[in-house]
PDB file of C-alpha atoms in Angstrom:
ATOM      1  CA  UNK A   1      -9.555   0.427  20.470  1.00 49.00           C
ATOM      2  CA  UNK A   2      -7.703  -3.372  19.783  1.00 55.00           C
ATOM      3  CA  UNK A   3      -6.917  -5.364  22.511  1.00 74.00           C
ATOM      4  CA  UNK A   4      -4.305  -3.296  24.519  1.00 93.00           C
ATOM      5  CA  UNK A   5      -1.786  -2.765  22.231  1.00 96.00           C
ATOM      6  CA  UNK A   6       0.620   0.210  22.239  1.00 97.00           C
ATOM      7  CA  UNK A   7       3.150   1.651  19.550  1.00 98.00           C
ATOM      8  CA  UNK A   8       6.768   2.928  19.991  1.00 98.00           C
ATOM      9  CA  UNK A   9       8.295   4.532  17.164  1.00 98.00           C
ATOM     10  CA  UNK A  10      11.321   6.297  15.955  1.00 98.00           C
ATOM     11  CA  UNK A  11      11.518   8.391  13.045  1.00 98.00           C
ATOM     12  CA  UNK A  12      14.456  10.599  11.893  1.00 98.00           C
ATOM     13  CA  UNK A  13      12.418  13.694  10.403  1.00 97.00           C
ATOM     14  CA  UNK A  14      15.335  15.177   7.846  1.00 94.00           C
ATOM     15  CA  UNK A  15      16.186  18.533   8.714  1.00 91.00           C
ATOM     16  CA  UNK A  16      13.405  20.068  10.609  1.00 93.00           C
ATOM     17  CA  UNK A  17      14.178  23.401  11.492  1.00 91.00           C
ATOM     18  CA  UNK A  18      11.927  25.975  13.199  1.00 90.00           C
ATOM     19  CA  UNK A  19      10.168  28.832  11.324  1.00 84.00           C
ATOM     20  CA  UNK A  20      11.721  31.115  14.313  1.00 78.00           C
ATOM     21  CA  UNK A  21      15.213  30.050  13.487  1.00 74.00           C
ATOM     22  CA  UNK A  22      17.697  32.987  13.338  1.00 62.00           C
ATOM     23  CA  UNK A  23      19.854  31.090  10.761  1.00 59.00           C
ATOM     24  CA  UNK A  24      19.182  28.018   8.610  1.00 61.00           C
ATOM     25  CA  UNK A  25      21.198  25.099   7.573  1.00 68.00           C
ATOM     26  CA  UNK A  26      18.619  24.103   5.050  1.00 70.00           C
ATOM     27  CA  UNK A  27      19.654  23.507   1.230  1.00 63.00           C
ATOM     28  CA  UNK A  28      17.381  25.991   0.396  1.00 63.00           C
ATOM     29  CA  UNK A  29      16.281  29.608   0.823  1.00 64.00           C
ATOM     30  CA  UNK A  30      14.931  30.123   4.461  1.00 64.00           C
ATOM     31  CA  UNK A  31      12.787  32.735   3.383  1.00 64.00           C
ATOM     32  CA  UNK A  32      10.810  30.328   1.588  1.00 72.00           C
ATOM     33  CA  UNK A  33      10.843  27.942   4.413  1.00 80.00           C
ATOM     34  CA  UNK A  34       9.005  30.763   6.591  1.00 70.00           C
ATOM     35  CA  UNK A  35       6.257  31.084   4.128  1.00 70.00           C
ATOM     36  CA  UNK A  36       4.890  27.441   3.646  1.00 87.00           C
ATOM     37  CA  UNK A  37       7.283  24.983   3.405  1.00 90.00           C
ATOM     38  CA  UNK A  38       7.599  24.803   7.162  1.00 92.00           C
ATOM     39  CA  UNK A  39       3.874  24.183   7.932  1.00 94.00           C
ATOM     40  CA  UNK A  40       3.949  21.633   4.775  1.00 95.00           C
ATOM     41  CA  UNK A  41       6.557  19.613   6.628  1.00 96.00           C
ATOM     42  CA  UNK A  42       4.641  19.645   9.809  1.00 97.00           C
ATOM     43  CA  UNK A  43       1.282  18.235   8.799  1.00 97.00           C
ATOM     44  CA  UNK A  44       3.073  15.518   6.363  1.00 98.00           C
ATOM     45  CA  UNK A  45       5.154  14.637   9.543  1.00 98.00           C
ATOM     46  CA  UNK A  46       2.457  14.667  11.986  1.00 98.00           C
ATOM     47  CA  UNK A  47       0.284  12.783   9.441  1.00 98.00           C
ATOM     48  CA  UNK A  48       2.686  10.237   9.298  1.00 98.00           C
ATOM     49  CA  UNK A  49       2.965   9.609  12.728  1.00 98.00           C
ATOM     50  CA  UNK A  50      -0.704   9.540  13.172  1.00 98.00           C
ATOM     51  CA  UNK A  51      -0.623   6.470  10.738  1.00 98.00           C
ATOM     52  CA  UNK A  52       2.580   4.345  12.726  1.00 98.00           C
ATOM     53  CA  UNK A  53       1.067   1.204  14.076  1.00 97.00           C
ATOM     54  CA  UNK A  54      -2.805   2.310  13.318  1.00 97.00           C
ATOM     55  CA  UNK A  55      -3.602  -0.698  11.630  1.00 96.00           C
ATOM     56  CA  UNK A  56      -2.316  -2.753  14.102  1.00 96.00           C
ATOM     57  CA  UNK A  57      -3.391  -0.970  17.036  1.00 96.00           C
ATOM     58  CA  UNK A  58      -6.332   2.039  16.251  1.00 96.00           C
ATOM     59  CA  UNK A  59      -4.350   4.152  18.398  1.00 97.00           C
ATOM     60  CA  UNK A  60      -2.011   6.750  18.196  1.00 98.00           C
ATOM     61  CA  UNK A  61       1.768   5.815  19.006  1.00 98.00           C
ATOM     62  CA  UNK A  62       2.296   6.005  22.488  1.00 98.00           C
ATOM     63  CA  UNK A  63       6.053   7.088  22.386  1.00 98.00           C
ATOM     64  CA  UNK A  64       7.674   8.668  19.444  1.00 98.00           C
ATOM     65  CA  UNK A  65      11.507   9.383  19.390  1.00 98.00           C
ATOM     66  CA  UNK A  66      12.525  12.047  16.674  1.00 98.00           C
ATOM     67  CA  UNK A  67      16.052  12.567  15.071  1.00 98.00           C
ATOM     68  CA  UNK A  68      16.772  16.238  13.547  1.00 96.00           C
ATOM     69  CA  UNK A  69      14.484  17.975  15.180  1.00 96.00           C
ATOM     70  CA  UNK A  70      15.714  21.625  15.825  1.00 94.00           C
ATOM     71  CA  UNK A  71      13.907  22.497  18.756  1.00 95.00           C
ATOM     72  CA  UNK A  72      10.630  22.344  21.366  1.00 97.00           C
ATOM     73  CA  UNK A  73       9.170  24.966  19.200  1.00 96.00           C
ATOM     74  CA  UNK A  74       9.127  22.024  16.180  1.00 96.00           C
ATOM     75  CA  UNK A  75       7.861  19.690  18.756  1.00 98.00           C
ATOM     76  CA  UNK A  76       4.880  21.701  19.938  1.00 98.00           C
ATOM     77  CA  UNK A  77       3.756  22.390  16.463  1.00 97.00           C
ATOM     78  CA  UNK A  78       3.862  18.970  15.575  1.00 98.00           C
ATOM     79  CA  UNK A  79       1.707  17.577  18.840  1.00 98.00           C
ATOM     80  CA  UNK A  80      -0.999  20.239  18.107  1.00 98.00           C
ATOM     81  CA  UNK A  81      -1.599  19.565  14.539  1.00 98.00           C
ATOM     82  CA  UNK A  82      -4.756  18.256  13.885  1.00 98.00           C
ATOM     83  CA  UNK A  83      -3.604  14.675  12.999  1.00 98.00           C
ATOM     84  CA  UNK A  84      -2.527  14.155  16.594  1.00 98.00           C
ATOM     85  CA  UNK A  85      -4.057  16.748  19.194  1.00 97.00           C
ATOM     86  CA  UNK A  86      -6.387  14.223  20.158  1.00 97.00           C
ATOM     87  CA  UNK A  87      -3.233  12.011  21.453  1.00 97.00           C
ATOM     88  CA  UNK A  88      -3.026  14.666  24.294  1.00 97.00           C
ATOM     89  CA  UNK A  89       0.854  14.608  23.883  1.00 98.00           C
ATOM     90  CA  UNK A  90       3.724  16.320  25.945  1.00 98.00           C
ATOM     91  CA  UNK A  91       7.225  17.025  24.309  1.00 98.00           C
ATOM     92  CA  UNK A  92      10.713  16.380  25.825  1.00 98.00           C
ATOM     93  CA  UNK A  93      13.556  18.032  24.182  1.00 98.00           C
ATOM     94  CA  UNK A  94      17.146  19.348  25.348  1.00 96.00           C
ATOM     95  CA  UNK A  95      18.940  21.489  23.056  1.00 93.00           C
ATOM     96  CA  UNK A  96      22.658  20.304  22.485  1.00 91.00           C
ATOM     97  CA  UNK A  97      25.724  21.901  21.383  1.00 87.00           C
ATOM     98  CA  UNK A  98      25.367  20.161  17.812  1.00 85.00           C
ATOM     99  CA  UNK A  99      27.066  22.258  14.852  1.00 81.00           C
ATOM    100  CA  UNK A 100      24.343  22.140  12.930  1.00 83.00           C
ATOM    101  CA  UNK A 101      21.777  22.834  15.893  1.00 87.00           C
ATOM    102  CA  UNK A 102      19.602  18.985  15.263  1.00 91.00           C
ATOM    103  CA  UNK A 103      18.601  17.291  18.102  1.00 95.00           C
ATOM    104  CA  UNK A 104      16.745  14.487  19.349  1.00 97.00           C
ATOM    105  CA  UNK A 105      13.535  14.675  21.076  1.00 98.00           C
ATOM    106  CA  UNK A 106      10.529  12.504  22.183  1.00 98.00           C
ATOM    107  CA  UNK A 107       6.671  13.377  21.997  1.00 98.00           C
ATOM    108  CA  UNK A 108       4.670  11.095  24.545  1.00 98.00           C
ATOM    109  CA  UNK A 109       1.101  10.476  25.172  1.00 98.00           C
ATOM    110  CA  UNK A 110       0.706  11.375  28.819  1.00 97.00           C
ATOM    111  CA  UNK A 111      -2.193   9.562  29.696  1.00 97.00           C
ATOM    112  CA  UNK A 112       0.140   6.496  28.618  1.00 98.00           C
ATOM    113  CA  UNK A 113       3.275   7.615  29.921  1.00 98.00           C
ATOM    114  CA  UNK A 114       4.700   9.265  32.412  1.00 98.00           C
ATOM    115  CA  UNK A 115       8.235  10.679  32.846  1.00 98.00           C
ATOM    116  CA  UNK A 116      10.040  10.489  36.244  1.00 98.00           C
ATOM    117  CA  UNK A 117      13.447  11.982  35.070  1.00 98.00           C
ATOM    118  CA  UNK A 118      15.149  12.740  31.913  1.00 98.00           C
ATOM    119  CA  UNK A 119      18.582  14.024  31.049  1.00 97.00           C
ATOM    120  CA  UNK A 120      20.432  15.250  27.962  1.00 96.00           C
ATOM    121  CA  UNK A 121      23.887  12.718  27.842  1.00 95.00           C
ATOM    122  CA  UNK A 122      26.491  15.337  26.547  1.00 91.00           C
ATOM    123  CA  UNK A 123      29.752  14.581  24.360  1.00 87.00           C
ATOM    124  CA  UNK A 124      32.513  17.085  24.253  1.00 78.00           C
ATOM    125  CA  UNK A 125      35.543  16.157  21.638  1.00 77.00           C
ATOM    126  CA  UNK A 126      39.027  17.352  21.748  1.00 69.00           C
ATOM    127  CA  UNK A 127      41.349  16.990  18.830  1.00 67.00           C
ATOM    128  CA  UNK A 128      44.769  17.201  19.016  1.00 60.00           C
ATOM    129  CA  UNK A 129      45.071  21.113  18.580  1.00 64.00           C
ATOM    130  CA  UNK A 130      42.479  21.145  21.893  1.00 65.00           C
ATOM    131  CA  UNK A 131      39.843  22.373  19.527  1.00 70.00           C
ATOM    132  CA  UNK A 132      36.544  21.340  20.821  1.00 76.00           C
ATOM    133  CA  UNK A 133      33.753  19.541  18.600  1.00 74.00           C
ATOM    134  CA  UNK A 134      30.535  18.577  19.593  1.00 76.00           C
ATOM    135  CA  UNK A 135      27.681  15.898  18.315  1.00 84.00           C
ATOM    136  CA  UNK A 136      23.815  15.262  18.926  1.00 90.00           C
ATOM    137  CA  UNK A 137      23.369  14.663  22.754  1.00 94.00           C
ATOM    138  CA  UNK A 138      21.727  11.297  23.734  1.00 96.00           C
ATOM    139  CA  UNK A 139      18.476  11.549  25.481  1.00 98.00           C
ATOM    140  CA  UNK A 140      17.629   9.313  28.591  1.00 98.00           C
ATOM    141  CA  UNK A 141      14.157   9.409  29.899  1.00 98.00           C
ATOM    142  CA  UNK A 142      12.821   7.278  32.529  1.00 98.00           C
ATOM    143  CA  UNK A 143       9.121   6.559  32.720  1.00 98.00           C
ATOM    144  CA  UNK A 144       6.094   4.911  33.573  1.00 98.00           C
ATOM    145  CA  UNK A 145       4.516   3.070  30.333  1.00 97.00           C
ATOM    146  CA  UNK A 146       1.191   1.603  30.958  1.00 96.00           C
ATOM    147  CA  UNK A 147       2.287   0.711  34.719  1.00 94.00           C
ATOM    148  CA  UNK A 148       6.081  -0.484  33.948  1.00 95.00           C
ATOM    149  CA  UNK A 149       9.021   1.345  34.584  1.00 96.00           C
ATOM    150  CA  UNK A 150      10.698   1.193  31.221  1.00 97.00           C
ATOM    151  CA  UNK A 151      14.296   3.495  30.541  1.00 98.00           C
ATOM    152  CA  UNK A 152      14.753   4.929  26.786  1.00 98.00           C
ATOM    153  CA  UNK A 153      17.999   6.159  25.382  1.00 98.00           C
ATOM    154  CA  UNK A 154      17.022   8.005  22.008  1.00 98.00           C
ATOM    155  CA  UNK A 155      19.998   8.279  19.642  1.00 97.00           C
ATOM    156  CA  UNK A 156      21.475   9.784  16.505  1.00 96.00           C
ATOM    157  CA  UNK A 157      25.071   8.926  16.295  1.00 93.00           C
ATOM    158  CA  UNK A 158      27.432  10.597  14.369  1.00 89.00           C
ATOM    159  CA  UNK A 159      27.559   9.553  10.743  1.00 84.00           C
ATOM    160  CA  UNK A 160      30.509   7.023   9.102  1.00 73.00           C
ATOM    161  CA  UNK A 161      31.223   9.491   6.138  1.00 67.00           C
ATOM    162  CA  UNK A 162      34.218  11.114   8.235  1.00 62.00           C
ATOM    163  CA  UNK A 163      35.562   7.630   9.526  1.00 58.00           C
ATOM    164  CA  UNK A 164      38.972   8.508  11.005  1.00 62.00           C
ATOM    165  CA  UNK A 165      37.248  11.542  13.122  1.00 65.00           C
ATOM    166  CA  UNK A 166      33.776   9.729  13.674  1.00 76.00           C
ATOM    167  CA  UNK A 167      34.895   6.362  14.353  1.00 79.00           C
ATOM    168  CA  UNK A 168      36.291   7.172  17.850  1.00 80.00           C
ATOM    169  CA  UNK A 169      33.213   9.306  18.749  1.00 84.00           C
ATOM    170  CA  UNK A 170      31.154   6.608  17.618  1.00 88.00           C
ATOM    171  CA  UNK A 171      32.872   4.037  19.836  1.00 88.00           C
ATOM    172  CA  UNK A 172      33.085   6.345  22.954  1.00 88.00           C
ATOM    173  CA  UNK A 173      29.324   6.775  22.517  1.00 92.00           C
ATOM    174  CA  UNK A 174      28.385   3.242  22.178  1.00 93.00           C
ATOM    175  CA  UNK A 175      30.594   2.499  25.416  1.00 93.00           C
ATOM    176  CA  UNK A 176      28.967   5.539  27.115  1.00 94.00           C
ATOM    177  CA  UNK A 177      25.598   3.689  26.458  1.00 96.00           C
ATOM    178  CA  UNK A 178      26.684   0.184  27.100  1.00 96.00           C
ATOM    179  CA  UNK A 179      27.743   1.446  31.020  1.00 96.00           C
ATOM    180  CA  UNK A 180      24.524   3.184  31.684  1.00 97.00           C
ATOM    181  CA  UNK A 181      22.985   0.028  30.645  1.00 97.00           C
ATOM    182  CA  UNK A 182      25.268  -1.938  32.808  1.00 97.00           C
ATOM    183  CA  UNK A 183      24.631  -0.357  35.586  1.00 96.00           C
ATOM    184  CA  UNK A 184      20.666  -0.102  35.546  1.00 97.00           C
ATOM    185  CA  UNK A 185      20.861  -4.315  35.217  1.00 96.00           C
ATOM    186  CA  UNK A 186      23.406  -4.588  37.647  1.00 95.00           C
ATOM    187  CA  UNK A 187      21.056  -2.875  40.224  1.00 93.00           C
ATOM    188  CA  UNK A 188      18.252  -4.763  38.840  1.00 92.00           C
ATOM    189  CA  UNK A 189      18.591  -7.432  35.652  1.00 91.00           C
ATOM    190  CA  UNK A 190      15.191  -7.418  34.805  1.00 93.00           C
ATOM    191  CA  UNK A 191      15.041  -3.664  33.980  1.00 95.00           C
ATOM    192  CA  UNK A 192      13.075  -2.944  30.825  1.00 96.00           C
ATOM    193  CA  UNK A 193      15.613  -0.528  28.783  1.00 97.00           C
ATOM    194  CA  UNK A 194      14.891   0.626  24.968  1.00 98.00           C
ATOM    195  CA  UNK A 195      17.456   2.182  22.958  1.00 98.00           C
ATOM    196  CA  UNK A 196      16.162   3.570  19.243  1.00 98.00           C
ATOM    197  CA  UNK A 197      17.413   5.742  17.069  1.00 98.00           C
ATOM    198  CA  UNK A 198      19.690   6.378  13.828  1.00 97.00           C
ATOM    199  CA  UNK A 199      22.445   4.372  14.537  1.00 96.00           C
ATOM    200  CA  UNK A 200      24.190   5.591  10.947  1.00 93.00           C
ATOM    201  CA  UNK A 201      25.152   2.198  10.679  1.00 92.00           C
ATOM    202  CA  UNK A 202      23.628  -1.557   9.422  1.00 94.00           C
ATOM    203  CA  UNK A 203      22.328  -3.731  12.725  1.00 96.00           C
ATOM    204  CA  UNK A 204      24.901  -6.163  11.664  1.00 94.00           C
ATOM    205  CA  UNK A 205      27.799  -3.792  11.940  1.00 90.00           C
ATOM    206  CA  UNK A 206      30.610  -5.495  14.323  1.00 89.00           C
ATOM    207  CA  UNK A 207      30.818  -2.140  16.725  1.00 86.00           C
ATOM    208  CA  UNK A 208      27.483  -2.360  17.625  1.00 91.00           C
ATOM    209  CA  UNK A 209      27.036  -5.744  18.229  1.00 94.00           C
ATOM    210  CA  UNK A 210      30.023  -5.818  20.451  1.00 93.00           C
ATOM    211  CA  UNK A 211      29.735  -2.322  22.066  1.00 92.00           C
ATOM    212  CA  UNK A 212      26.252  -2.825  22.933  1.00 94.00           C
ATOM    213  CA  UNK A 213      26.426  -6.544  23.139  1.00 95.00           C
ATOM    214  CA  UNK A 214      23.312  -7.214  20.495  1.00 96.00           C
ATOM    215  CA  UNK A 215      21.997 -10.552  19.967  1.00 95.00           C
ATOM    216  CA  UNK A 216      19.524 -11.197  16.662  1.00 95.00           C
ATOM    217  CA  UNK A 217      17.336 -14.148  18.623  1.00 94.00           C
ATOM    218  CA  UNK A 218      15.288 -12.693  21.454  1.00 92.00           C
ATOM    219  CA  UNK A 219      15.203 -16.432  23.078  1.00 90.00           C
ATOM    220  CA  UNK A 220      19.126 -16.133  23.594  1.00 88.00           C
ATOM    221  CA  UNK A 221      19.846 -13.105  25.429  1.00 94.00           C
ATOM    222  CA  UNK A 222      21.394 -13.255  28.676  1.00 92.00           C
ATOM    223  CA  UNK A 223      20.975 -10.487  31.341  1.00 91.00           C
ATOM    224  CA  UNK A 224      23.330  -7.974  29.676  1.00 95.00           C
ATOM    225  CA  UNK A 225      22.466  -8.309  26.057  1.00 96.00           C
ATOM    226  CA  UNK A 226      20.061  -6.382  23.847  1.00 97.00           C
ATOM    227  CA  UNK A 227      17.737  -8.168  21.485  1.00 97.00           C
ATOM    228  CA  UNK A 228      18.462  -6.512  17.946  1.00 98.00           C
ATOM    229  CA  UNK A 229      15.020  -7.124  15.586  1.00 97.00           C
ATOM    230  CA  UNK A 230      16.244  -5.035  13.086  1.00 97.00           C
ATOM    231  CA  UNK A 231      18.866  -7.897  12.117  1.00 97.00           C
ATOM    232  CA  UNK A 232      15.943 -10.172  10.541  1.00 96.00           C
ATOM    233  CA  UNK A 233      14.679  -7.206   8.579  1.00 96.00           C
ATOM    234  CA  UNK A 234      17.599  -6.023   6.849  1.00 93.00           C
ATOM    235  CA  UNK A 235      17.504  -7.087   2.971  1.00 92.00           C
ATOM    236  CA  UNK A 236      18.826  -5.839  -0.431  1.00 91.00           C
ATOM    237  CA  UNK A 237      14.942  -5.079  -0.999  1.00 93.00           C
ATOM    238  CA  UNK A 238      14.297  -2.996   1.972  1.00 95.00           C
ATOM    239  CA  UNK A 239      15.275  -0.623   4.674  1.00 96.00           C
ATOM    240  CA  UNK A 240      14.936   2.926   6.252  1.00 97.00           C
ATOM    241  CA  UNK A 241      16.919   4.489   4.024  1.00 96.00           C
ATOM    242  CA  UNK A 242      18.894   4.501   0.472  1.00 94.00           C
ATOM    243  CA  UNK A 243      22.892   5.162   1.273  1.00 88.00           C
ATOM    244  CA  UNK A 244      25.073   4.837  -1.686  1.00 84.00           C
ATOM    245  CA  UNK A 245      22.053   3.408  -3.798  1.00 87.00           C
ATOM    246  CA  UNK A 246      21.177   0.534  -1.682  1.00 93.00           C
ATOM    247  CA  UNK A 247      18.711   0.097   0.928  1.00 96.00           C
ATOM    248  CA  UNK A 248      20.396   0.128   4.704  1.00 95.00           C
ATOM    249  CA  UNK A 249      18.749  -0.191   8.110  1.00 97.00           C
ATOM    250  CA  UNK A 250      20.050   2.784  10.029  1.00 97.00           C
ATOM    251  CA  UNK A 251      17.022   3.522  12.173  1.00 98.00           C
ATOM    252  CA  UNK A 252      17.082   0.958  14.595  1.00 98.00           C
ATOM    253  CA  UNK A 253      15.159  -0.493  18.409  1.00 98.00           C
ATOM    254  CA  UNK A 254      16.975  -2.420  20.796  1.00 98.00           C
ATOM    255  CA  UNK A 255      15.308  -4.361  23.783  1.00 97.00           C
ATOM    256  CA  UNK A 256      16.805  -5.509  26.852  1.00 96.00           C
ATOM    257  CA  UNK A 257      15.920  -9.216  28.320  1.00 95.00           C
ATOM    258  CA  UNK A 258      13.279  -7.495  30.542  1.00 94.00           C
ATOM    259  CA  UNK A 259      10.520  -7.340  27.961  1.00 94.00           C
ATOM    260  CA  UNK A 260      10.708 -11.195  27.639  1.00 92.00           C
ATOM    261  CA  UNK A 261      10.332 -12.375  30.858  1.00 84.00           C
ATOM    262  CA  UNK A 262       7.433 -13.940  32.441  1.00 72.00           C
ATOM    263  CA  UNK A 263       7.056 -11.038  35.222  1.00 77.00           C
ATOM    264  CA  UNK A 264       6.651  -8.343  32.453  1.00 78.00           C
ATOM    265  CA  UNK A 265       3.310  -6.785  31.893  1.00 87.00           C
ATOM    266  CA  UNK A 266       4.707  -5.303  28.835  1.00 92.00           C
ATOM    267  CA  UNK A 267       4.612  -8.224  26.095  1.00 91.00           C
ATOM    268  CA  UNK A 268       6.991  -7.885  22.492  1.00 94.00           C
ATOM    269  CA  UNK A 269       4.583  -8.094  19.715  1.00 95.00           C
ATOM    270  CA  UNK A 270       6.907  -7.196  16.563  1.00 97.00           C
ATOM    271  CA  UNK A 271       8.875  -4.628  15.102  1.00 98.00           C
ATOM    272  CA  UNK A 272       8.850  -3.278  11.509  1.00 98.00           C
ATOM    273  CA  UNK A 273       9.473  -0.414   8.948  1.00 98.00           C
ATOM    274  CA  UNK A 274       6.869   1.914   8.289  1.00 98.00           C
ATOM    275  CA  UNK A 275       7.450   1.903   4.590  1.00 97.00           C
ATOM    276  CA  UNK A 276       3.892   3.151   3.431  1.00 97.00           C
ATOM    277  CA  UNK A 277       3.331   4.146  -0.145  1.00 96.00           C
ATOM    278  CA  UNK A 278       2.692   7.749   0.861  1.00 97.00           C
ATOM    279  CA  UNK A 279       6.312   7.877   2.025  1.00 97.00           C
ATOM    280  CA  UNK A 280       7.744   6.843  -1.244  1.00 96.00           C
ATOM    281  CA  UNK A 281       8.357   8.774  -4.659  1.00 93.00           C
ATOM    282  CA  UNK A 282       6.084   7.469  -7.292  1.00 91.00           C
ATOM    283  CA  UNK A 283       7.683   8.654 -10.347  1.00 83.00           C
ATOM    284  CA  UNK A 284      11.178   8.236 -12.427  1.00 81.00           C
ATOM    285  CA  UNK A 285      14.431   6.533 -11.253  1.00 85.00           C
ATOM    286  CA  UNK A 286      13.583   7.302  -7.676  1.00 88.00           C
ATOM    287  CA  UNK A 287      10.271   5.469  -7.633  1.00 91.00           C
ATOM    288  CA  UNK A 288       9.658   3.591  -3.893  1.00 92.00           C
ATOM    289  CA  UNK A 289      12.190   5.398  -2.391  1.00 95.00           C
ATOM    290  CA  UNK A 290      11.749   7.871   0.784  1.00 96.00           C
ATOM    291  CA  UNK A 291      10.240  10.869  -0.423  1.00 96.00           C
ATOM    292  CA  UNK A 292      12.260  13.584   0.561  1.00 95.00           C
ATOM    293  CA  UNK A 293      11.762  17.335   1.683  1.00 92.00           C
ATOM    294  CA  UNK A 294      15.263  18.223  -0.123  1.00 88.00           C
ATOM    295  CA  UNK A 295      17.370  16.550  -2.835  1.00 86.00           C
ATOM    296  CA  UNK A 296      20.460  18.189  -2.740  1.00 80.00           C
ATOM    297  CA  UNK A 297      19.505  21.949  -2.796  1.00 77.00           C
ATOM    298  CA  UNK A 298      16.320  21.202  -4.468  1.00 84.00           C
ATOM    299  CA  UNK A 299      13.010  21.397  -2.400  1.00 86.00           C
ATOM    300  CA  UNK A 300      10.981  18.753  -3.262  1.00 90.00           C
ATOM    301  CA  UNK A 301       8.027  19.055  -0.104  1.00 91.00           C
ATOM    302  CA  UNK A 302       7.911  15.370   0.920  1.00 95.00           C
ATOM    303  CA  UNK A 303       8.536  13.686   3.980  1.00 97.00           C
ATOM    304  CA  UNK A 304      12.134  13.104   5.006  1.00 97.00           C
ATOM    305  CA  UNK A 305      14.901  10.804   3.771  1.00 96.00           C
ATOM    306  CA  UNK A 306      14.077   8.222   6.185  1.00 98.00           C
ATOM    307  CA  UNK A 307      11.423   5.699   7.020  1.00 98.00           C
ATOM    308  CA  UNK A 308      10.207   5.400  10.689  1.00 98.00           C
ATOM    309  CA  UNK A 309      10.606   2.171  12.464  1.00 98.00           C
ATOM    310  CA  UNK A 310       8.408   1.347  14.916  1.00 98.00           C
ATOM    311  CA  UNK A 311       7.350  -1.574  17.805  1.00 98.00           C
ATOM    312  CA  UNK A 312       4.035  -2.984  19.065  1.00 98.00           C
ATOM    313  CA  UNK A 313       4.102  -3.964  22.680  1.00 97.00           C
ATOM    314  CA  UNK A 314       1.075  -5.740  24.070  1.00 95.00           C
ATOM    315  CA  UNK A 315      -0.274  -4.748  27.836  1.00 94.00           C
TER     316      UNK A 315
END
């Protein structure tokens, strides 16, 4: 093992429904999913996770936040896969009321991370006709990571496609996260807080900057601000997904000032996009783009429409 380095990753795994699901939201025949495609997906995602940060740490990731997972059955199959079983992982997932039945979850290596408390932060919205609608929960986890207390928020924000409807939802969710962070930092300004997930928007979006109070330079953040390393990674040549034929960096990791104080035993090293060659298409017009499981209704048998993002910490 290389000198005490840990990987914290986030991966939107694209429509990862279980074999035992009663109904399918997949853009493909569900019987075929049950036959062999599910097992192929488990194997591919487990293989990918096993490689995130391996070059830098020579270890499996300590924490992996996941989006677009149906239930704990999927996570259990992942951690029991040959590529991950040596990591001695545990799982954490609360099923939300989301219409598509997709959730965020966490897998973690129990010899390096101990869960102290966890909860789903749930959102219920009503329209002018008093009709309820739901979105993915935020997963909040407080835990002990190699001797340091950390607070983890794993998110998958509503898309901006239905802009008028979802914009208010997004702002409400941002405000909720910010309030929770403020409460933690008011109590102890050196708390280590991580917000990771699919923000369905770029790191330079004004809502994200203003509502979550983010900055692009870690040296400049004050007590209540969050460092967003994704700003410097954003470019027209690189991202975590393709949206409207452009690279976008919707998948992000944000850090509180507690990670950058002299008192911290967790030292921030770097954040990056895990966009290795095996996750990309190799032929035709889509060469270099994420090798997806589905494109429209057609099954391609790839990994996901997103690349993972990850951070290396020294401890």
